[in-house]
Short mmCIF file of C-alpha atoms and ligand atoms in Angstrom, two decimals:
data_model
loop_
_atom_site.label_atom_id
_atom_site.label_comp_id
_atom_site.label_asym_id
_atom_site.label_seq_id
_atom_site.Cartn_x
_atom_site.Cartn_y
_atom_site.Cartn_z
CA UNK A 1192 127.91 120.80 107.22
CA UNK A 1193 129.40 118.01 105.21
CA UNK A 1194 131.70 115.82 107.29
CA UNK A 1195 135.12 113.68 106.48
CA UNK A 1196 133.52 110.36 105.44
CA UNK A 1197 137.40 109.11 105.27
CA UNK A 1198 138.01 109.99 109.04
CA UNK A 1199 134.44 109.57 110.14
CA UNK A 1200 134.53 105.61 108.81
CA UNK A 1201 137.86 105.30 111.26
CA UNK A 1202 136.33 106.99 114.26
CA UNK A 1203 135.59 105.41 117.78
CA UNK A 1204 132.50 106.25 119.53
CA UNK A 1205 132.67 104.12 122.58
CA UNK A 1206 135.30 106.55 124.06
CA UNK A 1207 133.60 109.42 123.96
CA UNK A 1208 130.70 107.47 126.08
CA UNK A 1209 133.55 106.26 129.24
CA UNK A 1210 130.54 105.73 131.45
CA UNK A 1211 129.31 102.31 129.14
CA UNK A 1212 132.39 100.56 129.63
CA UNK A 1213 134.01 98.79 127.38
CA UNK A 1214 133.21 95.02 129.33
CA UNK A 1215 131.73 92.23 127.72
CA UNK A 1216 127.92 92.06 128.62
CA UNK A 1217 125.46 89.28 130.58
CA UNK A 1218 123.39 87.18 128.89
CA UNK A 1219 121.21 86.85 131.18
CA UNK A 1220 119.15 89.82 130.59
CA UNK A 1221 118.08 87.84 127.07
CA UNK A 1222 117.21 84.36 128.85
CA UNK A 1223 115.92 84.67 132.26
CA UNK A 1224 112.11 84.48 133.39
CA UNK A 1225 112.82 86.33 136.04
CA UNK A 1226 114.40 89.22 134.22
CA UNK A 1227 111.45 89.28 132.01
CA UNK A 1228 109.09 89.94 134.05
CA UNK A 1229 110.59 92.76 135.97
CA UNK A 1230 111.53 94.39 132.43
CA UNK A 1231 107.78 94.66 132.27
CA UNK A 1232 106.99 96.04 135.57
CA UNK A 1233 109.50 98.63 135.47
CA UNK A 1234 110.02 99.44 131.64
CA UNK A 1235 106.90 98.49 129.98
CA UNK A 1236 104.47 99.52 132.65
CA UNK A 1237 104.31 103.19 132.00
CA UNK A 1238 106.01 102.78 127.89
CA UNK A 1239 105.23 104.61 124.94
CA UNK A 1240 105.32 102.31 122.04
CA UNK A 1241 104.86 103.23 118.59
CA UNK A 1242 101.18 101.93 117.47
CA UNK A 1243 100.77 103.29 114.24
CA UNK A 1244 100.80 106.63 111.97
CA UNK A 1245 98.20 108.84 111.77
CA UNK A 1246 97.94 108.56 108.06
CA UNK A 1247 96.66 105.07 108.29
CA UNK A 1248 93.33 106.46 110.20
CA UNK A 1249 93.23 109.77 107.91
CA UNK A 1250 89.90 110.74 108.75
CA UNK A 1251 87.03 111.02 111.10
CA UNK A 1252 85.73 107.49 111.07
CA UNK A 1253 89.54 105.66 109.97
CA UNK A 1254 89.79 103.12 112.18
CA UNK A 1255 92.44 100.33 112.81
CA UNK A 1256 92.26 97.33 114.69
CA UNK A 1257 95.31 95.64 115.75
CA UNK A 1258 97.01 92.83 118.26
CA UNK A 1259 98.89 95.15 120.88
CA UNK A 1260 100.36 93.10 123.72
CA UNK A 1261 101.79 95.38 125.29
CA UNK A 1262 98.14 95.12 126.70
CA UNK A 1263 97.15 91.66 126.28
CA UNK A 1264 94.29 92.49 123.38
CA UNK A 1265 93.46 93.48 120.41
CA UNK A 1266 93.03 97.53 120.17
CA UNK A 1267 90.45 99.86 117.74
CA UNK A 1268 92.28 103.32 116.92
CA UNK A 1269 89.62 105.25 115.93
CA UNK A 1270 90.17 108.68 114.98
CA UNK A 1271 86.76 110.22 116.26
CA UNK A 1272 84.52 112.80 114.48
CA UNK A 1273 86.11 115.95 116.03
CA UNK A 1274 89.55 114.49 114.28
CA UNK A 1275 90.89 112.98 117.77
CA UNK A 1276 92.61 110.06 117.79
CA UNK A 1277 91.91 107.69 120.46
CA UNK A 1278 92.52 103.66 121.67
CA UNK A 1279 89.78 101.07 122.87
CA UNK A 1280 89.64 98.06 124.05
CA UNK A 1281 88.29 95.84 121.39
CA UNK A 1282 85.64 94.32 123.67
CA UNK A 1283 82.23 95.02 123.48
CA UNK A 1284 80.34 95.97 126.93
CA UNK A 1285 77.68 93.87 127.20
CA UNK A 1286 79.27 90.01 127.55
CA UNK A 1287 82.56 90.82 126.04
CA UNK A 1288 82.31 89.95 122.44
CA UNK A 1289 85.02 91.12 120.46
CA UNK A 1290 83.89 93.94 117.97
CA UNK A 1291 86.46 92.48 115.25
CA UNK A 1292 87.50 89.35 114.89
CA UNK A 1293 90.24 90.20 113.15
CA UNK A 1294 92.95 92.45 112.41
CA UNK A 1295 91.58 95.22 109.85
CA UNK A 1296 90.86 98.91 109.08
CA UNK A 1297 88.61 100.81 107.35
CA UNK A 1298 85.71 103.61 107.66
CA UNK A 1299 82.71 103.56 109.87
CA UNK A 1300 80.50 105.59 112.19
CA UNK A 1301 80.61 103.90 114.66
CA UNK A 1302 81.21 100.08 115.71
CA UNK A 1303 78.44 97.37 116.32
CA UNK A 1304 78.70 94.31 118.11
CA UNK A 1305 77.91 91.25 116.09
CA UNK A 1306 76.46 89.33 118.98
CA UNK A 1307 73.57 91.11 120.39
CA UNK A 1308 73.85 94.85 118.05
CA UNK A 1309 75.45 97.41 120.78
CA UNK A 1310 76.33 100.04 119.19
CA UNK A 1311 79.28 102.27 120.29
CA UNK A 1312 79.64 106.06 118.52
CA UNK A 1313 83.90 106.33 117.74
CA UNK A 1314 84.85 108.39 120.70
CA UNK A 1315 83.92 104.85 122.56
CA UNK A 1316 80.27 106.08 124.12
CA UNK A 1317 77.71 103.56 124.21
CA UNK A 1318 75.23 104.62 121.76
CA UNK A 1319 72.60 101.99 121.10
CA UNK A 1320 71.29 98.84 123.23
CA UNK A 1321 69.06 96.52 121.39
CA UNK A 1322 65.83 95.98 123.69
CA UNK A 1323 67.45 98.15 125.99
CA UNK A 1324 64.21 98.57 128.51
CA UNK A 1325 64.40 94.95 129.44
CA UNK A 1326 67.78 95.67 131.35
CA UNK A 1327 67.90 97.13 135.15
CA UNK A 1328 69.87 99.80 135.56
CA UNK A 1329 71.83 100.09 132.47
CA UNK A 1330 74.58 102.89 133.06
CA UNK A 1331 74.99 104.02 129.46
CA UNK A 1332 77.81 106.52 130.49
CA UNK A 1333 79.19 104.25 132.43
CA UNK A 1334 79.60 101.46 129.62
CA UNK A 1335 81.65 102.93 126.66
CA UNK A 1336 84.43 101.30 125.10
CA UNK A 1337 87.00 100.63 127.71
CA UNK A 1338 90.21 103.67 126.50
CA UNK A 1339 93.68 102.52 126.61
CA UNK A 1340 96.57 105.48 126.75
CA UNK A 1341 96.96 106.88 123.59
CA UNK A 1342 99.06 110.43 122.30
CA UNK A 1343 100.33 111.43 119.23
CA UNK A 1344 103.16 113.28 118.13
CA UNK A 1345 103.47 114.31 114.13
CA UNK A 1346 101.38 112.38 112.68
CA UNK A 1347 102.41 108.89 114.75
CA UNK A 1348 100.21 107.54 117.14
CA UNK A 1349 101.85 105.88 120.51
CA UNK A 1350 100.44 103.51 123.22
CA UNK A 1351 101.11 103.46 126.90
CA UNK A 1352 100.01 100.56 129.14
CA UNK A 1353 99.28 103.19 131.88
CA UNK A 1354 100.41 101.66 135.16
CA UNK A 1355 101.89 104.52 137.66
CA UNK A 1356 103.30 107.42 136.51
CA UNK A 1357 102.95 108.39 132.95
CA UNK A 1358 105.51 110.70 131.61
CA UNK A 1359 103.39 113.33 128.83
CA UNK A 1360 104.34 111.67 124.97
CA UNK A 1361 106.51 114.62 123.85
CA UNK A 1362 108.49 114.98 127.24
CA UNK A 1363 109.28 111.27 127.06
CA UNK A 1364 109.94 111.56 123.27
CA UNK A 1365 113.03 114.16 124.71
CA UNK A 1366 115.73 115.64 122.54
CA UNK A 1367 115.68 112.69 120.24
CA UNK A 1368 112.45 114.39 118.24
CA UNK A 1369 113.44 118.07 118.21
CA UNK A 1370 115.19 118.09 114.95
CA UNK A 1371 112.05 116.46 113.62
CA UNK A 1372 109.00 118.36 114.88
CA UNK A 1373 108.75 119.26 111.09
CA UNK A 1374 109.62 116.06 109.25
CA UNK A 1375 106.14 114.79 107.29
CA UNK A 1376 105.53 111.95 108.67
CA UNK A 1377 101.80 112.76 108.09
CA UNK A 1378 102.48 113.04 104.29
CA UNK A 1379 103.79 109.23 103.84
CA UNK A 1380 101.25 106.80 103.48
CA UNK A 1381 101.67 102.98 104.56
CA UNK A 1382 102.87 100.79 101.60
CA UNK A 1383 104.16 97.74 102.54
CA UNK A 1384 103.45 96.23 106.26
CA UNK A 1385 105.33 92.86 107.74
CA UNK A 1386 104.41 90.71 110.66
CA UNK A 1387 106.17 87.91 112.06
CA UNK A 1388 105.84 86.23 115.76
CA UNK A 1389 109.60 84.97 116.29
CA UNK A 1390 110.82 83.23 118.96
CA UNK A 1391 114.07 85.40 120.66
CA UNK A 1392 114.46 88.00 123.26
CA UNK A 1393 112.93 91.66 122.13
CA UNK A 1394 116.55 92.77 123.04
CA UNK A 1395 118.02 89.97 120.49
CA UNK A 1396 115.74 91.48 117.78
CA UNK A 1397 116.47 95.10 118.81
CA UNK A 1398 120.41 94.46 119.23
CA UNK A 1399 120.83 93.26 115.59
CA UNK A 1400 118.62 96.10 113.70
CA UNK A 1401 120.91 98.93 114.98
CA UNK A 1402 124.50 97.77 114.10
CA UNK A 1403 125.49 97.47 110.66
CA UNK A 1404 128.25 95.15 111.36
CA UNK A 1405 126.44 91.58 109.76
CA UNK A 1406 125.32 93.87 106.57
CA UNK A 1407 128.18 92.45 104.47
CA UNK A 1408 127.49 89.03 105.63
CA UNK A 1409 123.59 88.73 106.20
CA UNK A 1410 122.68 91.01 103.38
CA UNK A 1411 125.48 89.43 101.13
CA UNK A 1412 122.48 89.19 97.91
CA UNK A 1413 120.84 91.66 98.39
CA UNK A 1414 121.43 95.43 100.08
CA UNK A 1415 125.00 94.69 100.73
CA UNK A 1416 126.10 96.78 97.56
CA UNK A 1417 123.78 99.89 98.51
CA UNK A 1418 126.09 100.13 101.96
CA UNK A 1419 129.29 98.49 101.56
CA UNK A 1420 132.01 99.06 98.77
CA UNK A 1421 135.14 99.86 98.02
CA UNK A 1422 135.66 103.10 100.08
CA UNK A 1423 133.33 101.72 103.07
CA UNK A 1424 134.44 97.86 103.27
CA UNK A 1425 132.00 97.03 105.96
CA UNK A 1426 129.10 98.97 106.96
CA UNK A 1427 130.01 101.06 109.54
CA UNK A 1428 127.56 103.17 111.37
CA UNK A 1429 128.82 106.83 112.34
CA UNK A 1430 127.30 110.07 114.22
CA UNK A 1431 126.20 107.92 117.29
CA UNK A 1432 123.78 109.84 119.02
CA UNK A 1433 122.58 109.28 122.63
CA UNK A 1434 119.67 110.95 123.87
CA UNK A 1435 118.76 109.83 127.05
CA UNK A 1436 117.02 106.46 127.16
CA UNK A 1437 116.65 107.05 123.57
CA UNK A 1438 119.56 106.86 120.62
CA UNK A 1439 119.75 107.59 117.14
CA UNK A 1440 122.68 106.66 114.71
CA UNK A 1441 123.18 107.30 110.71
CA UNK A 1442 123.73 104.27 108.42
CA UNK A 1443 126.43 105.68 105.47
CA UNK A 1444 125.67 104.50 102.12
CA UNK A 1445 128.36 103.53 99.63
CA UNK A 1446 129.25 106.74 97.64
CA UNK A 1447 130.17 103.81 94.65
CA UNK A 1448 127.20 102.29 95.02
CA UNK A 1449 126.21 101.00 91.11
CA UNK A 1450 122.65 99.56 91.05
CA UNK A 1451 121.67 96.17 88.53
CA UNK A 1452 120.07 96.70 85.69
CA UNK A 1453 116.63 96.08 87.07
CA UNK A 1454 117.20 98.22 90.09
CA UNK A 1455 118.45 100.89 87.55
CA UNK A 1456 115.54 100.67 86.02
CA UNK A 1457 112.88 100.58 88.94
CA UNK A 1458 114.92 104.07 90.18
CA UNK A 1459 114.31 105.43 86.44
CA UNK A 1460 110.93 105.07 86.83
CA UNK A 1461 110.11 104.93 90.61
CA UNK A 1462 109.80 108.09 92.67
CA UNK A 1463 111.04 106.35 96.19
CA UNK A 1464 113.10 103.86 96.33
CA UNK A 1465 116.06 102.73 98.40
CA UNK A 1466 118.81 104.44 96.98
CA UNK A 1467 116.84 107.06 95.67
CA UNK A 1468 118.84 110.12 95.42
CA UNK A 1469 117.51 113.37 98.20
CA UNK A 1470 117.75 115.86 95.61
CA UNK A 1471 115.45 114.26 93.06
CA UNK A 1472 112.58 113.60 96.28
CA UNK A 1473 113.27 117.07 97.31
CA UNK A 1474 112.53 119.02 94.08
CA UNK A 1475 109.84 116.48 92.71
CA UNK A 1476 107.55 116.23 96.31
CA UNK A 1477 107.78 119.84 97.82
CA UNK A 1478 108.02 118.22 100.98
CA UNK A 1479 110.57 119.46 103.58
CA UNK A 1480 112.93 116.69 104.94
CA UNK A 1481 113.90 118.50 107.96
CA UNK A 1482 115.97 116.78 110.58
CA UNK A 1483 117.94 113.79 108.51
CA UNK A 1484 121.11 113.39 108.52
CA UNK A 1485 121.94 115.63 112.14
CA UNK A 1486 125.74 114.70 112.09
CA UNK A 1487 125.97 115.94 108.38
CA UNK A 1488 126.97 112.32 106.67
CA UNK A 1489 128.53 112.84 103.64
CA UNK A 1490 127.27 109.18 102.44
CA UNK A 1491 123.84 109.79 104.06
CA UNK A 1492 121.65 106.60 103.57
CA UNK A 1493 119.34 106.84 106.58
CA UNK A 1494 118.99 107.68 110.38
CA UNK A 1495 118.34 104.91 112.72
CA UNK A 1496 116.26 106.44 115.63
CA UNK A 1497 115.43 104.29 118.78
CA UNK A 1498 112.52 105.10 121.31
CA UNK A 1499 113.22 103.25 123.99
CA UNK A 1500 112.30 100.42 124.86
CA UNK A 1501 111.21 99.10 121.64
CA UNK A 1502 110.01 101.49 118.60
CA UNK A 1503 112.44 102.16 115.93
CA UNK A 1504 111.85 104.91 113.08
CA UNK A 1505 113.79 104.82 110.46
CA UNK A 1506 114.10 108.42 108.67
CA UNK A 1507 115.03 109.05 104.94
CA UNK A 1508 114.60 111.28 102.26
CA UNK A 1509 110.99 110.19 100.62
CA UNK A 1510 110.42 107.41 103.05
CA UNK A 1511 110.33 105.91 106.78
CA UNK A 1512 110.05 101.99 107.91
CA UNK A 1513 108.78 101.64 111.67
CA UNK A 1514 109.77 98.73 113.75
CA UNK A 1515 107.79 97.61 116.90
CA UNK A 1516 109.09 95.50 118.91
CA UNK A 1517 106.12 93.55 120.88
CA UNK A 1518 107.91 91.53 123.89
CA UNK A 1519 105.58 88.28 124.94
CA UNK A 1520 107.52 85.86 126.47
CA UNK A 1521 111.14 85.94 127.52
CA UNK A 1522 112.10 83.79 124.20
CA UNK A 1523 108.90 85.19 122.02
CA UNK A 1524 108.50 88.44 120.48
CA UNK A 1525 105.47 89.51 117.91
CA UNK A 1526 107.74 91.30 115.37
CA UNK A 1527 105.59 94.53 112.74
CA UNK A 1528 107.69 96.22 110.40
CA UNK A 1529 105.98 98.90 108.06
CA UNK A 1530 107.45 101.09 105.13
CA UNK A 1531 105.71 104.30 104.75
CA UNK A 1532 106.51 106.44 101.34
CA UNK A 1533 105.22 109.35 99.49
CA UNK A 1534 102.14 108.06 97.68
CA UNK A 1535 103.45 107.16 94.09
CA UNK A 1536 101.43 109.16 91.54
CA UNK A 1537 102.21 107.64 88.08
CA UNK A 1538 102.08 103.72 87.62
CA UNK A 1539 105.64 103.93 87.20
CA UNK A 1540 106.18 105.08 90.15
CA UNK A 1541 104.13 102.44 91.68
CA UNK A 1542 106.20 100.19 89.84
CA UNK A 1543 109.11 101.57 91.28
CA UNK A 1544 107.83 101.39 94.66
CA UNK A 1545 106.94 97.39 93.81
CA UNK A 1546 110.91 96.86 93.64
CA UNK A 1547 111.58 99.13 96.84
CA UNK A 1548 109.12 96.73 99.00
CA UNK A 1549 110.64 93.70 97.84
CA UNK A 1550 114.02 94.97 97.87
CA UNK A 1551 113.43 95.80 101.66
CA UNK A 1552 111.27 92.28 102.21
CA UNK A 1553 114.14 90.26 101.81
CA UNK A 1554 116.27 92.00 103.56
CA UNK A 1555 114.38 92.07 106.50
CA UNK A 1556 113.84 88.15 105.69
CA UNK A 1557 117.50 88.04 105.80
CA UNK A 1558 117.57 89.96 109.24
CA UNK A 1559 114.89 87.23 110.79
CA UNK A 1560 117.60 84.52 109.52
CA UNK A 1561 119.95 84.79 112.83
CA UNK A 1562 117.46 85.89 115.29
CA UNK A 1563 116.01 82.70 116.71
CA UNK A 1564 118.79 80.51 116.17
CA UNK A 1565 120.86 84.04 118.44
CA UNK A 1566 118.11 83.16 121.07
CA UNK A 1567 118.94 79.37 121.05
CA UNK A 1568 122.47 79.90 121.10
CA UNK A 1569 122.23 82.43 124.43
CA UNK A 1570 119.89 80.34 125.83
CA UNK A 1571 122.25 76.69 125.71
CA UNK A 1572 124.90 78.27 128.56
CA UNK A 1573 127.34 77.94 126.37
CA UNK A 1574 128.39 81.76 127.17
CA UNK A 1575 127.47 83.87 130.00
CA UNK A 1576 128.48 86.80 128.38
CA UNK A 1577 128.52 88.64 124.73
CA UNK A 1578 131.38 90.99 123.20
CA UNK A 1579 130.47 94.21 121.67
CA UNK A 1580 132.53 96.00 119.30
CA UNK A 1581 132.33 100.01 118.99
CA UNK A 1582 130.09 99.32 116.01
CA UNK A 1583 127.83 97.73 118.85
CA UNK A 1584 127.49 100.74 121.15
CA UNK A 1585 124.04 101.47 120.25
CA UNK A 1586 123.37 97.75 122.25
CA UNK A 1587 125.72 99.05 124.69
CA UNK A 1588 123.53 101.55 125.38
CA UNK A 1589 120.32 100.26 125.24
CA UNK A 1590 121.88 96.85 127.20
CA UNK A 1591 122.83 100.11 130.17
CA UNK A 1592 119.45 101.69 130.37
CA UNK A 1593 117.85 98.37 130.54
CA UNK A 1594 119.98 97.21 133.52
CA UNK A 1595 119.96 100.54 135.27
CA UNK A 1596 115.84 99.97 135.23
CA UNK A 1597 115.28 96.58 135.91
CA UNK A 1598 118.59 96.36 138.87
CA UNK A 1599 117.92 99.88 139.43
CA UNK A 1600 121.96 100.02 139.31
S1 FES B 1346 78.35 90.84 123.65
FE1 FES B 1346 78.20 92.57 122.43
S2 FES B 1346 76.10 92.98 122.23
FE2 FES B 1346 76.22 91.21 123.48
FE1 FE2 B 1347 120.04 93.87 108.70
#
């Protein structure tokens, strides 16, 4: 159902949510220690987080090895020979030697420890100990790769720190996921991935990737044309949806939108890009984008949907970006963005795809631009409060459930 993109751009959503208020909010939540730490006992302690998709470990033996603190180590998803997926500990059993030294993936049957050769089969059993009959009762069983919580739900791959109760992935997941049970997630593969340890609050970071209101500033050379124009001025985010803990929120595009010549070419030749039109994906792919576009945007450029605390997936037609959100300190958080597209299958199309990641690389370099120098500002005492707008509900909401945990208010 195609909605009134002339009424929807004037519509309030803050009313229609009376129990967030309308107050300014405290900065403390961003800057204090104290506040920190009992985020992490009572929101991160029993989490999901997004980790990964399952298309980057495709097959019995894929295996990825990444930083994860949310539980202080490096972690091997391994997705074992029966085709389950599963987390380790990336610590060998013997005297603790990492298996990787570094973040990588790729194919194996199983992973050996460089120091002394213990080998360990991909479900995490302890397969092989070098000169094992000079040891004194060696527990095999006992000394497989130590598991951390993992679940998936189509085709992405979440981690849970564990601690108390543990709510089951899907029932935590809530209404937010039902209209996409079907979208294919597991069809997209991972083209372009992003990394950057920044020093703000995970809420500063969060806070300005779901409001469009510094597009027309921050993004002034580069996406500000595929979102703002003539009929929407600024970019105003509409169909705010609250699910829970969770939220999810369209971002319009503009309907006059007129790409440069080299973007008009890229799109000519690419099959995903940015501003890539549904109907082309649609018809080309054979892929079903169920559950975009919920609210029925008649400007649909993509849905902005927020697991809370910290995992954002961003849904289009033909592609999705993740964003996790990795809190370390109370002013440091280890920042991983990742754009996942249908795998181009002409070098033109790969071309294409070549603009799309740097299109959406400076962008996001764009994004990183305020976030620190945010932090610094909140952090000087200058202000003990900030003002949101009704473009700024989604931080409204997420600023509510985070208070409600932490104060239990
Ligand atoms: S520490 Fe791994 S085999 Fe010794
Ligand atoms: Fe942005």
């Amino acid at each position: 159902m195609a909605a009134d993109s002339g009424n929807l751009y004037q519509k309030l959503y803050t009313p229609l949510h009376p129990d967030l208020g309308t107050g300014p909010v405290s900065v403390e939540p961003y800057i204090s220690a104290e506040y920190f730490e009992r985020e992490q006992r009572r929101i991160f302690d029993n989490a999901w987080m997004l980790a990964c998709a399952e298309s980057e470990i495709p097959q019995p033996g894929s295996y990825l090895v990444k930083e994860v603190p949310l539980v202080n180590s490096s972690v091997i998803f391994a997705r074992g020979a029966d085709g389950v997926v599963r987390g380790f500990r990336n610590v060998c059993r013997h005297r603790g030697n990492q298996l990787f030294y570094n973040e990588c993936r790729g194919k194996a049957r199983g992973f050996t420890c460089k120091f002394h050769g213990w080998h360990f089969a991909l479900d995490g059993k302890l397969r092989g100990v070098t000169e094992a009959d000079r040891f004194f009762d060696l527990d095999k069983p006992g000394l497989g790769l130590t598991p951390v919580m993992v679940d998936t739900w189509n085709g992405l791959v979440f981690i849970n720190r564990g601690v108390g109760t543990v709510q089951p992935l899907r029932e935590y997941l809530g209404s937010l996921v039902d209209g996409l049970e079907q979208y294919p997630f597991k069809q997209m593969g991972l083209a372009a991935e992003w990394k950057v340890d920044v020093k703000a609050n995970w809420k500063v970071m969060i806070d300005a990737f779901q409001e469009g209101y510094h597009v027309g500033l921050v993004h002034r050379n580069t996406v500000q044309g595929l979102f703002t124009g003539p009929k929407r001025p600024t970019c105003r985010l509409s169909h705010f949806r609250l699910h829970g803990p969770h939220r999810a929120v369209t971002t319009p595009k503009n309907p006059d939108f007129k790409p440069s010549t080299t973007e008009a070419l890229a799109f000519q030749l690419a099959g995903a890009g940015l501003s890539q039109e549904a109907g082309e994906l649609h018809g080309s792919s054979g892929l079903q984008w169920s559950g975009l576009n919920p609210g029925g945007e008649t400007d649909f450029g993509f849905d902005i949907n927020i697991v809370f605390p910290a995992t954002f997936i961003d849904t289009s037609f033909g592609w999705f970006f993740t964003y996790e959100f990795w809190p370390q300190a109370v002013d440091r958080t280890f920042w991983v963005a990742k754009l996942f597209v249908v795998p181009p299958k002409t070098w033109a199309q790969r071309i294409g795809l070549e603009m799309t990641i740097i299109q959406l690389r400076e962008a996001l370099y764009e994004d990183l631009t305020t976030l620190e120098a945010t932090q610094k500002g909140l952090s000087s005492g200058a202000m003990d409060t900030i003002m949101l707008s009704d473009q700024e509900l989604a931080l409204r909401h997420q600023h509510a459930v985070v208070e409600k945990m932490v104060r239990g208010a």
